Each structure stands twice: as C-alpha cells, then as structure tokens.
Short mmCIF file of C-alpha atoms in Angstrom, two decimals:
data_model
loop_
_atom_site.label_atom_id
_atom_site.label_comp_id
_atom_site.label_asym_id
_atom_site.label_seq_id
_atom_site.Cartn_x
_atom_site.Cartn_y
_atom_site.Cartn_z
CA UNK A 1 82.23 105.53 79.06
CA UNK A 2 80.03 106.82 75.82
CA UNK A 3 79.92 110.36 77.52
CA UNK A 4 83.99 110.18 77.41
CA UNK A 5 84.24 109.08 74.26
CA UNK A 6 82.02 111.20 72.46
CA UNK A 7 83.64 113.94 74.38
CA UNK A 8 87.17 112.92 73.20
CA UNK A 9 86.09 112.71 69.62
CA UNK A 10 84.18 115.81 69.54
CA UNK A 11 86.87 117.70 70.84
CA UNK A 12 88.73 116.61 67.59
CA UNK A 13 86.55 116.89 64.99
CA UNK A 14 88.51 118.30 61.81
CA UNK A 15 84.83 119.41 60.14
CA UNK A 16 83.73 122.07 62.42
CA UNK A 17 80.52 122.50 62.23
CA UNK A 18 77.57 123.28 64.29
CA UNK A 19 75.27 120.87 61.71
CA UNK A 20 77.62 117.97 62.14
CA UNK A 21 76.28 114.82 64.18
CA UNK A 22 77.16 111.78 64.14
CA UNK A 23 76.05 108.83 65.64
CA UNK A 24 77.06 105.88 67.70
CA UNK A 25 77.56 103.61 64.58
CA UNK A 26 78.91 106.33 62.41
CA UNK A 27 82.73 105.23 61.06
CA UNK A 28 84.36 108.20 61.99
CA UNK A 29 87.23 107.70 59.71
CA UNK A 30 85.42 107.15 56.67
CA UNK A 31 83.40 110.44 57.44
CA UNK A 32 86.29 111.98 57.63
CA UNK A 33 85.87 113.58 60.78
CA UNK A 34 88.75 112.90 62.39
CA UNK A 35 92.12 111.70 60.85
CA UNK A 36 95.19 109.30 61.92
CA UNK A 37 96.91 111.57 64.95
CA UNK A 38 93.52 111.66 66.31
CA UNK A 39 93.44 107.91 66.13
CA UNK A 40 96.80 108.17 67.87
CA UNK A 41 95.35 110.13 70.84
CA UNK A 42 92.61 108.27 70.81
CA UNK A 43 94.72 105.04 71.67
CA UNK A 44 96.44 106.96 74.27
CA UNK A 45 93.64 108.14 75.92
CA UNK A 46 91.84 104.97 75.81
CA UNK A 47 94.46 103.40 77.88
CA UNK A 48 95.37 105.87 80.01
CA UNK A 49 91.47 106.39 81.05
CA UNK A 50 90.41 102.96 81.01
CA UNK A 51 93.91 101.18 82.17
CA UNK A 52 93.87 98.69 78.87
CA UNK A 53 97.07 97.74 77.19
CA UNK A 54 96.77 98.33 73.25
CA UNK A 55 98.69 96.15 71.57
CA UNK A 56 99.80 96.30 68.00
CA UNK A 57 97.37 92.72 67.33
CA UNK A 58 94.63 94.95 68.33
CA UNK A 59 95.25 98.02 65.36
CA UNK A 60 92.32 97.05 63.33
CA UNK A 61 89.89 99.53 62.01
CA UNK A 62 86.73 97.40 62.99
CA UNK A 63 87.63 98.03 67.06
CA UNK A 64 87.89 101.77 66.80
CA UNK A 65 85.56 103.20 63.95
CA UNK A 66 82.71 103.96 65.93
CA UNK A 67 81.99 104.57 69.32
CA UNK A 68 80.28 101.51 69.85
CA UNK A 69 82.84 99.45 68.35
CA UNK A 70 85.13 101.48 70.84
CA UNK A 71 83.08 100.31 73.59
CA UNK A 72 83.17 96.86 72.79
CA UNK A 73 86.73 96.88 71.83
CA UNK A 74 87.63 98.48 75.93
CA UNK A 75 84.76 96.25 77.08
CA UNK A 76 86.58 93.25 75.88
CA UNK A 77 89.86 94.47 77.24
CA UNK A 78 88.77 94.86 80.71
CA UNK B 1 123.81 104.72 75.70
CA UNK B 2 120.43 103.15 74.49
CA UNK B 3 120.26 100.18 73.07
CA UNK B 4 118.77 100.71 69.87
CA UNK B 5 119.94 99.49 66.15
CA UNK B 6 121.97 102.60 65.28
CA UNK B 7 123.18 105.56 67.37
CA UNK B 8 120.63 108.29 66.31
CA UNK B 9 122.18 111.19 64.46
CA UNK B 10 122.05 114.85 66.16
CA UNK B 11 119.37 116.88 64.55
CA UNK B 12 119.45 119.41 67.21
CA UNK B 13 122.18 121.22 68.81
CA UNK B 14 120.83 122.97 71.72
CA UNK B 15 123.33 125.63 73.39
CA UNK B 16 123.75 127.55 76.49
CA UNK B 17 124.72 131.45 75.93
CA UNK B 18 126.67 132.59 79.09
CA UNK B 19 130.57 131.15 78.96
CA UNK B 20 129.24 128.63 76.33
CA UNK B 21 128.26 130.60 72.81
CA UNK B 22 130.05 133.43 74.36
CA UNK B 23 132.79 134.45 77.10
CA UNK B 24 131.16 136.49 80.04
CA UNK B 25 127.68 136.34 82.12
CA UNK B 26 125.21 139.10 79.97
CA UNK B 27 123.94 140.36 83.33
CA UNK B 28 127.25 140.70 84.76
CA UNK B 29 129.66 141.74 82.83
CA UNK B 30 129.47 144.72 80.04
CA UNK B 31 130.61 143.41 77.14
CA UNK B 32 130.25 140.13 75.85
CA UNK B 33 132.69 138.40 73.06
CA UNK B 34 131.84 135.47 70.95
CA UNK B 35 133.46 132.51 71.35
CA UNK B 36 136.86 132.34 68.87
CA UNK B 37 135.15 130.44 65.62
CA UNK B 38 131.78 130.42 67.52
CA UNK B 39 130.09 131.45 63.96
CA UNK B 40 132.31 128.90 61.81
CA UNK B 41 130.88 126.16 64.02
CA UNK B 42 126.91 127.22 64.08
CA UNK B 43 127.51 127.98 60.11
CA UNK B 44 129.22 124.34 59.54
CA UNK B 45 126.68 122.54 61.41
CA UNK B 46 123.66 124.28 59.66
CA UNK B 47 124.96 123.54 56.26
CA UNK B 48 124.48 119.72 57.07
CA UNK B 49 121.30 120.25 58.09
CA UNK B 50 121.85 119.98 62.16
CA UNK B 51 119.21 122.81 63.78
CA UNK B 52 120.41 124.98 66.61
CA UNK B 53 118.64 126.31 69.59
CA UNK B 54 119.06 127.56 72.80
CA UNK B 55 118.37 127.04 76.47
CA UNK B 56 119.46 130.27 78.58
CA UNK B 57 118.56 131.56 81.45
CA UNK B 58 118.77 135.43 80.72
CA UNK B 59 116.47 137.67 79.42
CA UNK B 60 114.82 137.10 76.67
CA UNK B 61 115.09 140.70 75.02
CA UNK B 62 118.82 141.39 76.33
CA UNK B 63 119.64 137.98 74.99
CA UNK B 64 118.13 138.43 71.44
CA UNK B 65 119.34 141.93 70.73
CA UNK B 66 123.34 140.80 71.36
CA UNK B 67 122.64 137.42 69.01
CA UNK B 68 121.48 140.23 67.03
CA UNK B 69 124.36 142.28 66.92
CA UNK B 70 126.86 139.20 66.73
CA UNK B 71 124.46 138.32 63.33
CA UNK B 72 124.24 134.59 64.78
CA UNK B 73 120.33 135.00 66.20
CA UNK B 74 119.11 133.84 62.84
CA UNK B 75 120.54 130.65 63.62
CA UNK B 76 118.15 130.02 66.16
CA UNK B 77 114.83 127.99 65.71
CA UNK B 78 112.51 128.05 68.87
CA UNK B 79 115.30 129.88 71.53
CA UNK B 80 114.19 129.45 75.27
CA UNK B 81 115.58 132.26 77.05
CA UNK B 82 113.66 132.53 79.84
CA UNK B 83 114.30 131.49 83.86
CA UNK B 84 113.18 127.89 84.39
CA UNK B 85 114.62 124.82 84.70
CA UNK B 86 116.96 123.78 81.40
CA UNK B 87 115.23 120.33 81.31
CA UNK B 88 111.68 122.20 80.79
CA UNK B 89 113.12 124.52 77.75
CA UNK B 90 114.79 121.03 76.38
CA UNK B 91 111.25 119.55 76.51
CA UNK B 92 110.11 122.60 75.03
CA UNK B 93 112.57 122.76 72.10
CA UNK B 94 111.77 119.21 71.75
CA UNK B 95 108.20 119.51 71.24
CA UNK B 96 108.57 122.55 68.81
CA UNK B 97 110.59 120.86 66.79
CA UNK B 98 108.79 117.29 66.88
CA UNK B 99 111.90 115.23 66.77
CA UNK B 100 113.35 112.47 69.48
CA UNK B 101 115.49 113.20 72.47
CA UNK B 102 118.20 111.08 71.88
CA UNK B 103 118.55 113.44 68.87
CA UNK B 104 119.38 116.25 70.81
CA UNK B 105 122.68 117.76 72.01
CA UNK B 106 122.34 120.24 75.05
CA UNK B 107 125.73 122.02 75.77
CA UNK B 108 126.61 124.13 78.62
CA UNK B 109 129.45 125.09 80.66
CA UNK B 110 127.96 124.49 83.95
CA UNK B 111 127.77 120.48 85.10
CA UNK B 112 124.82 121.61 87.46
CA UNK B 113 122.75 122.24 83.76
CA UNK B 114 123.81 119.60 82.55
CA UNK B 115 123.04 117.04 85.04
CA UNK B 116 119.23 118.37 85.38
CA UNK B 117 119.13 117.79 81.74
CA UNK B 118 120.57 114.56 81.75
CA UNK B 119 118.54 113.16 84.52
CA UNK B 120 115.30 114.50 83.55
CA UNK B 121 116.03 113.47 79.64
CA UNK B 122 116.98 110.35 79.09
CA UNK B 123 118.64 110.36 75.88
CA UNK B 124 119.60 114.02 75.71
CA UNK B 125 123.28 114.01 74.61
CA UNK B 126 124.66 116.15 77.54
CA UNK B 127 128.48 118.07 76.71
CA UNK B 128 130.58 120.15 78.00
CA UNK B 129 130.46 123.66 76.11
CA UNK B 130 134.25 123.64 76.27
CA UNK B 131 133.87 120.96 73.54
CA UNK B 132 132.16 123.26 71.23
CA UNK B 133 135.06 123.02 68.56
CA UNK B 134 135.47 118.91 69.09
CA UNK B 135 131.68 118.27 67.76
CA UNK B 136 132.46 119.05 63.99
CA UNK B 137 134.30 115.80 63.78
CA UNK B 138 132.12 113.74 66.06
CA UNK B 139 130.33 111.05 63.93
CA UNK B 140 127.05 112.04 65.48
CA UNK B 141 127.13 115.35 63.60
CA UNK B 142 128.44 114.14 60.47
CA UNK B 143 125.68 112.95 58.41
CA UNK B 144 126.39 110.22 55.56
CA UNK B 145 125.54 112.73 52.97
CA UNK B 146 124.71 116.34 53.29
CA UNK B 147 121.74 116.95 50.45
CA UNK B 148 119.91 120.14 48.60
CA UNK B 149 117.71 119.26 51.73
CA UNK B 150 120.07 119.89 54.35
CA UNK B 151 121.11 123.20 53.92
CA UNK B 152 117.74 124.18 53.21
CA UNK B 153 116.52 122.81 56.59
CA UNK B 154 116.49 125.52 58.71
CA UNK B 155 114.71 127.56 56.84
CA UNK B 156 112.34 124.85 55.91
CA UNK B 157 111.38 124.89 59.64
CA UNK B 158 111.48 128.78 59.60
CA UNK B 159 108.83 128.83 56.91
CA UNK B 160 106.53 126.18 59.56
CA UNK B 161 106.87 128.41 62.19
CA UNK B 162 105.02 131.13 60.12
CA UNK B 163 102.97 128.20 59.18
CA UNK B 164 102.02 127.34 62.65
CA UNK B 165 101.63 130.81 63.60
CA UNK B 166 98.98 131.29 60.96
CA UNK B 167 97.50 128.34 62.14
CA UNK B 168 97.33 129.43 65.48
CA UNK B 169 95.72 132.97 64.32
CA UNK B 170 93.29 130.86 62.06
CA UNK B 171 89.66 130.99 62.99
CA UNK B 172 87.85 128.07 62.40
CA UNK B 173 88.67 124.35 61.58
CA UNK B 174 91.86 122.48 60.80
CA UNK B 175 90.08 121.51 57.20
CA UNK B 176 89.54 124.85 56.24
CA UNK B 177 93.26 125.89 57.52
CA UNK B 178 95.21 123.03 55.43
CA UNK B 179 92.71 124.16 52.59
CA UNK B 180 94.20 127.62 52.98
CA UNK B 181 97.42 126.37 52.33
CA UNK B 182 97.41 124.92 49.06
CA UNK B 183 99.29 121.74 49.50
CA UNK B 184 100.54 120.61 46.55
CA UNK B 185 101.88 116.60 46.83
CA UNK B 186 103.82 115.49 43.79
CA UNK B 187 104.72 111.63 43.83
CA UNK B 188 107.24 111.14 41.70
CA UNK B 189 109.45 107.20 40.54
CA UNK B 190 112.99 108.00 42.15
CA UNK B 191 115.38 110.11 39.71
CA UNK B 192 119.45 109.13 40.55
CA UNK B 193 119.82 112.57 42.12
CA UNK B 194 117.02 111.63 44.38
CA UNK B 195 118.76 108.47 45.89
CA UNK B 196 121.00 109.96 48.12
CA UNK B 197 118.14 111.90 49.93
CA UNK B 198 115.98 109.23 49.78
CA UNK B 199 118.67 107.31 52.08
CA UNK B 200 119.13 110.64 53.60
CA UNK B 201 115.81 109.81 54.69
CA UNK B 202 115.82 105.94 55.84
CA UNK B 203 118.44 107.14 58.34
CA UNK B 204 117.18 109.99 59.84
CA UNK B 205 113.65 109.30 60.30
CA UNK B 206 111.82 107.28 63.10
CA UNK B 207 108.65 107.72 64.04
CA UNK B 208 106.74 107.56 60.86
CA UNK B 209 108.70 104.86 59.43
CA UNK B 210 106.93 101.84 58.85
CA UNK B 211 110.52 99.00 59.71
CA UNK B 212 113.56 101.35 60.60
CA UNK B 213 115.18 99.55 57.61
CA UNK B 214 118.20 101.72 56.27
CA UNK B 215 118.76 101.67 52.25
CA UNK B 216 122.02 102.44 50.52
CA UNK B 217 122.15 104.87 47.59
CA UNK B 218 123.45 101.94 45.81
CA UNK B 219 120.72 99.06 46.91
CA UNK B 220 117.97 101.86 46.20
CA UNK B 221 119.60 102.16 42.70
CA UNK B 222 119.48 98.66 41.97
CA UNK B 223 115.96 98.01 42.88
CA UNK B 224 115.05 101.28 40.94
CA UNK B 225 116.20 99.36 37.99
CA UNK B 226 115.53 95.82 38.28
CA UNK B 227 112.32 96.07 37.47
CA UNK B 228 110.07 94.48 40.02
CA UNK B 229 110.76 97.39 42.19
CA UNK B 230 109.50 101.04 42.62
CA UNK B 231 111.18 103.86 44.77
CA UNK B 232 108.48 106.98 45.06
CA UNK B 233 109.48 110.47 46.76
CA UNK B 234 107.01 112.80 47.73
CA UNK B 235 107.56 116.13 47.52
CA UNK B 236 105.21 118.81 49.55
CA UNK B 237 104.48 122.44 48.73
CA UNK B 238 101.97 124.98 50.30
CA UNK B 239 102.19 128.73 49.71
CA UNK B 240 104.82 129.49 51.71
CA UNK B 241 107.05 127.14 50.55
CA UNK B 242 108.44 123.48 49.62
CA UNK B 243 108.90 121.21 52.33
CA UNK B 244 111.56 119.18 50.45
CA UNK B 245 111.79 115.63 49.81
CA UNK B 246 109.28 114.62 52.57
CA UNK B 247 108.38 111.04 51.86
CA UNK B 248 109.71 107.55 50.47
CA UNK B 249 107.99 104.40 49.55
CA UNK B 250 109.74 101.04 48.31
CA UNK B 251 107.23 99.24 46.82
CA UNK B 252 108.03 95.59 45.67
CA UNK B 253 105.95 94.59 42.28
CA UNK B 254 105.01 90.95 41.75
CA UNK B 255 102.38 88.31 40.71
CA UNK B 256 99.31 90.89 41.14
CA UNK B 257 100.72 92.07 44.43
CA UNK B 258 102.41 95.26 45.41
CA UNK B 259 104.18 95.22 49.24
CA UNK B 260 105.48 99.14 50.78
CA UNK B 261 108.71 97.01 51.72
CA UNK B 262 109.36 100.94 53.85
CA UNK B 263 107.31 103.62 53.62
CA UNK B 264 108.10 106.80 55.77
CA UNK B 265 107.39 110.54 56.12
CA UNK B 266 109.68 113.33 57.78
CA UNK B 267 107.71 114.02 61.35
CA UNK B 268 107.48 117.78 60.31
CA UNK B 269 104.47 116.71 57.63
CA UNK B 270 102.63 114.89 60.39
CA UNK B 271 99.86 117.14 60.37
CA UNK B 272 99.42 117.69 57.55
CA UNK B 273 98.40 114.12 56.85
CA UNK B 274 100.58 113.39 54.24
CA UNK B 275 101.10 109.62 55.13
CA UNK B 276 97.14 109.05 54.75
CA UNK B 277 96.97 111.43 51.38
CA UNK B 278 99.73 108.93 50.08
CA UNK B 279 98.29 106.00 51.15
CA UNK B 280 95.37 106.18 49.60
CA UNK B 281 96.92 107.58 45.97
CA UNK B 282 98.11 104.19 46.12
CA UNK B 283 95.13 102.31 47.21
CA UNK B 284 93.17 104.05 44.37
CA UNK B 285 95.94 102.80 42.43
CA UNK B 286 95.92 99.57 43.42
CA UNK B 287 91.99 99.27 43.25
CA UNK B 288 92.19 100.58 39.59
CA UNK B 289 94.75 97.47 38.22
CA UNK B 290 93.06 94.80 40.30
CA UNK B 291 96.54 94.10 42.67
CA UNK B 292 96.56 93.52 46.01
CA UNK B 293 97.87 95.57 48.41
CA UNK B 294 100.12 94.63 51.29
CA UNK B 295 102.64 96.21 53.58
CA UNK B 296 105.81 95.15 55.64
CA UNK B 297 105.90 96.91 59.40
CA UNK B 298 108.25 96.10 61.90
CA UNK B 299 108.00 97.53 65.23
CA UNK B 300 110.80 99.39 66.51
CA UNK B 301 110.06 100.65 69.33
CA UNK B 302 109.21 104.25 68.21
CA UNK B 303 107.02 104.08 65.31
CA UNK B 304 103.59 103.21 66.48
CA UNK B 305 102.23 105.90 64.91
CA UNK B 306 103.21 104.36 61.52
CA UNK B 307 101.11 101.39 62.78
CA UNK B 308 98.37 103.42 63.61
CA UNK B 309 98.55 105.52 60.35
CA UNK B 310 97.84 102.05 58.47
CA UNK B 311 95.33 100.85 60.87
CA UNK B 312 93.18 103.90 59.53
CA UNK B 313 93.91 103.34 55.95
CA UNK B 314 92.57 100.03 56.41
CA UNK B 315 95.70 97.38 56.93
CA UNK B 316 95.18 94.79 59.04
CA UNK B 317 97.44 92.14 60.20
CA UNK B 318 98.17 89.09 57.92
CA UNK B 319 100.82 87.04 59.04
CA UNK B 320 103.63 87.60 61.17
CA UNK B 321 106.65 86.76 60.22
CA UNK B 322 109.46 84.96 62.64
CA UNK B 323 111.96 87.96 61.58
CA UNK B 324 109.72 90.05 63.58
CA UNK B 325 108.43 91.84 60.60
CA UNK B 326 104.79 91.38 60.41
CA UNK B 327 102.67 91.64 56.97
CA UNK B 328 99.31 93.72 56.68
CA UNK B 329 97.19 93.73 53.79
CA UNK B 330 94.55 96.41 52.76
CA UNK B 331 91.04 96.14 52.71
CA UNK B 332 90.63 97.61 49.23
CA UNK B 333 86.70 98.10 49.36
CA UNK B 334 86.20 101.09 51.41
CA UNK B 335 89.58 103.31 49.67
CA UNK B 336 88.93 107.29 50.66
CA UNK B 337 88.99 109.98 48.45
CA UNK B 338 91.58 112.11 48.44
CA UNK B 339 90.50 115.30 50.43
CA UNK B 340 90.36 118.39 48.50
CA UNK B 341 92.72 120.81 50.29
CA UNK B 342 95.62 118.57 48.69
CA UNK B 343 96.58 118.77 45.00
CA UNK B 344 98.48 115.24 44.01
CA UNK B 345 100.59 115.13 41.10
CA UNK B 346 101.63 112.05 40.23
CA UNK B 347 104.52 111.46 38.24
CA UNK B 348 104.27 107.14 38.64
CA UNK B 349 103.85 105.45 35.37
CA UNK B 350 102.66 102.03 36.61
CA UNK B 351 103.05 100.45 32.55
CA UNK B 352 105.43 97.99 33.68
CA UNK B 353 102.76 96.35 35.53
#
C-alpha cells in the first residue's frame, strides 16, 4: 500500500524536480507539492484501489496529508 | 428527466453535419446546401453564450474545408469528425469542454445516432435535427440573462484551447507552466453591473459550487447593501486573455465571524487553482482581523470537488445542520501563501468590519 501511494503522489507532483523528496510524514499540501484536483484523484483512486467508501464526514486534512496518515485513514476503513 | 433541483441549462449544442447542419450526405452527393437559417440559429445561440460542436462521421478534412466555405466552422469548439461511435465523440466533447452531460444537446437526423447517444449518456438531451429551428424558443436555451460574458464565451474557450495547447507543448512542470502565464486574479466587492453575472453564475455552475443555491440580481443587491453582507467576483487574466467573471463569494459578516454562505468558480478555471488562490486571500484576511472563518456546503450531488477543495484549505466539519447544509470552519493556523505564479489584486475594503 506505501509503494502505491507514493507512486500515485509522485506521479503528481506540481514541483518537478529531481532534488525533491519527501517523506512519509511530510504534509504534502502544505509543501505544496500537490494541489486540490490531485486531492480529488487521490480520493478516487483510494477507493477504487482499496474498495473504501469516502464519505464527505471523512474530508479532513489530518486523514490525507501524508502518506502515513493515508495509511491509517484506508487502514481504518477496511 | 433527472431528478435534480432545476433542469440544467444547455451549454452545449452538439450537431450532426449530414441532413442535420446541412441537406445532402458530403460523400455522396456533390454539392451540399446549408440548412435555410442554419447560420441565424448557430449565430443566435452563440450570442447567449450556448457553445456548439459537432459529432460527424465524415472526414475530418472534407468536413472542415465546406464549414469553411459556408463561414460557420468558426463556430465550432472541439469538432469530432471522425468514424466512431457518436456516444465516444459526445464523451469526447464533454471532456474538452469540462462541463456536465445533462448540459448537452446532441442533434441528428438519424434515430439510430441518437439512441446510441442516449443510451450510453444518460442525461444527454437527444433531438431530432428537424427541430433545429424549434430550440431558439425552448427554455433550456434561453438563459435568464445573456451578459458581456456570454457572447464572449466562445472565444473565451478558443483562447484555452491555445492555452492547453501550450500546455501540452510545455516542457517541464505544471508550476513553471501557470507561472508562464501570468495570471492575474483581481477580487473585487460586487459593482450593480456585476449582479446579473454574478447570478449568471449561481445558475449555471455545478461542480465547484459549494450549495447549488441560486441568487437573484435583486437578493444579491440587497445583501450588497445591507451591510452585514459581502458579494466578491473574481476576475482572471493570463496573457492570452481574460477569462471573465470567473468566481463569486457571498460572505455573511457578523459578531467576529465571516461564513462563504456560496462560493463557486466556473469549471474552466479548475486548473488553474483559482478556488485555493481565493481561499486563502481570504484566510490571510481573516487571520489578519482576528475573525473566524466558516463556510456553508451543501451536497448536491455533483460538487464534491467543492468539498474537497475546502478539505485542503483546511475546513473541517462543524455541525451539520438538519436543512442538510452542513457548517465547516477553518483551521486558521497553518493559512498558505499565495503561490507566486498568481498576481491578486484585491479591490475588498474590509473597513466596515
């Protein structure tokens, strides 16, 4: 599930740039590394790959602003 | 039909070319003749802001060059003249032009077409070409109020597909693309001749729109002037041109709190990140007089992203509300800097506050 995730957001990233890391904990909002559509794919993809229902009680920054807080949030889901 | 609030408007008119823009089959027959007042209607329509395109199976060359000669091909955004399926160059049109189905009218002559639309596209208004002359009167394709915006439309969307184009050409990252643009946002408190666009505007848009709440000219007059209220437009320009009127915010003043009772954005600035850019102009305002900020959204069924646009400018759910409507309130600690490939101007005097 990390692997995925990482994949999804690096495949998004709006700073392109071969020095840019980030890590686990990183909010990747407040970086500003990706923006709000990404956060809509993200959603999408999140449950489409891991067959969770998002519902609108859910859309809170703190589940989504890192990828470990992603993998609690779908951890929690399933 | 659906069952939604309010029958949408038609923002797209999406026409067949054979025996439906004009009399006679382009592969079979020599000479083709346009339609009697085929250029009155596609001229009428445009000046209240309704887009046209086309879904044709022809070729794509052959087709072009006789729009060309009738002087109609200018009409046109994002033609699909090409040999698949109708319901594919609907989608297509659709996606180009980032705006709902059930917004869409698809004529043709031929009930096969229209069927395959019609069962692949929920939503898709599906007519009989034969009707071409009847649609001027139809309430679907009379908008309340035809603005400076309207007849402007088309070629607002002509000037995104050279946007888009560039974009696509661009080498390199999104930030440094939008940075080439030089977007210019100018927020400005609602002048009278802004009030019927800004209604213009609760009507017609749907996805980025935090409640689907419609506002009169006249209620968005009142609350202009009573004093507790604001009413902001946004306006965008980038080097190639204005956008228009792209944005509107109600904002409700009172005791140290200031609620978006609406706040929307026209779905062709979605990438551009508008909504975000606005939001937090205003949480930087807000921060700077010590008020709280809160926000109404309701869902309606289309406008998640809205939801999802405050989620990452730091709303949260407060309290719901039992007319559906549910309240969020911003975290004001962690408010963003504006990014630097967009210029605000604010026109907003907040000294009533």
């Amino acid at each position: 599930m990390r692997e995925k995730i990482r994949a999804i957001i690096e495949s998004n990233l709006k700073i392109f740039d071969s020095d840019v890391e980030f890590s686990d904990d990183d909010h990747i909002f407040r970086k500003g590394f990706v923006d709000s559509l990404f956060a809509v794919k993200l959603l999408a993809y999140l449950e489409q790959e891991f067959n969770i229902k998002i519902g609108n009680e859910d859309l809170n920054i703190e589940n989504f602003h890192s990828v470990n807080k992603i993998i609690s949030f779908v951890e929690s889901k399933q | 039909m659906s069952g939604n609030m309010r029958e949408a408007v038609v923002k797209c008119v999406i026409w067949d070319l054979d025996n439906t823009i004009w009399d006679g089959t382009l592969l079979e027959d020599d000479t083709v003749t346009l339609k009697p007042r085929m250029r009155e209607v596609l001229d009428e329509l445009d000046r209240r802001g309704i887009l046209h395109s086309i879904a044709s199976r022809n070729d794509y060359d052959d087709a072009m060059a006789r729009l060309q000669e009738f002087g109609i091909a200018d009409y046109f955004l994002y033609p699909e003249i090409r040999w698949d399926a109708k319901s594919q160059s609907v989608r297509n049109i659709q996606k180009n032009l980032n705006i709902a189905f059930d917004t869409l009218l698809f004529l043709d002559d031929q009930p096969f077409e229209r069927d395959e639309v019609a069962a692949t596209h929920e939503g898709v208004w599906c007519l009989d070409s034969s009707r071409y002359l009847d649609i001027l009167d139809h309430p679907r394709l009379n908008p309340r109020y035809i603005t400076h915006d309207s007849a402007l439309r088309r070629r607002m969307y002509q000037s995104d597909i050279v946007r888009r184009k560039q974009e696509e050409e661009f080498v390199g990252p999104k930030e440094s693309f939008l940075r080439e643009l030089g977007m210019v946002l100018e927020i400005a408190e609602a002048q009278e001749d802004d009030l019927i666009r800004a209604e213009e505007l609760t009507f017609r848009t749907n996805q980025l729109n935090a409640t689907g709440e419609t506002y009169s000219v006249e209620s968005l007059d009142a609350m202009r002037k009573d004093g507790h209220h604001k009413i902001l437009v946004c306006e965008l320009t980038d080097k190639y041109g204005s956008y228009g009127k792209i944005g509107l915010a109600v904002l409700e003043i009172e005791h140290g709190v200031w609620n978006l009772n609406l706040l929307l954005f026209s779905c062709r600035v979605m990438s551009a990140g508008v909504g975000s850019i606005f939001l937090a102009f205003l949480r930087n305002a807000a921060r700077d007089h010590g008020i709280r900020l809160t926000a109404d959204f309701r869902d309606t069924g289309r406008n998640r992203m809205m939801r999802i646009a405050y989620m990452v400018a730091g709303f949260s759910e407060k309290e719901q509300h039992d007319d559906g409507t549910t309240l969020l309130e911003n975290d004001l600690t962690d408010v963003p800097v504006i990014p630097d490939y967009c210029k605000i101007i604010s026109k907003v005097s907040w000294s009533i506050l």
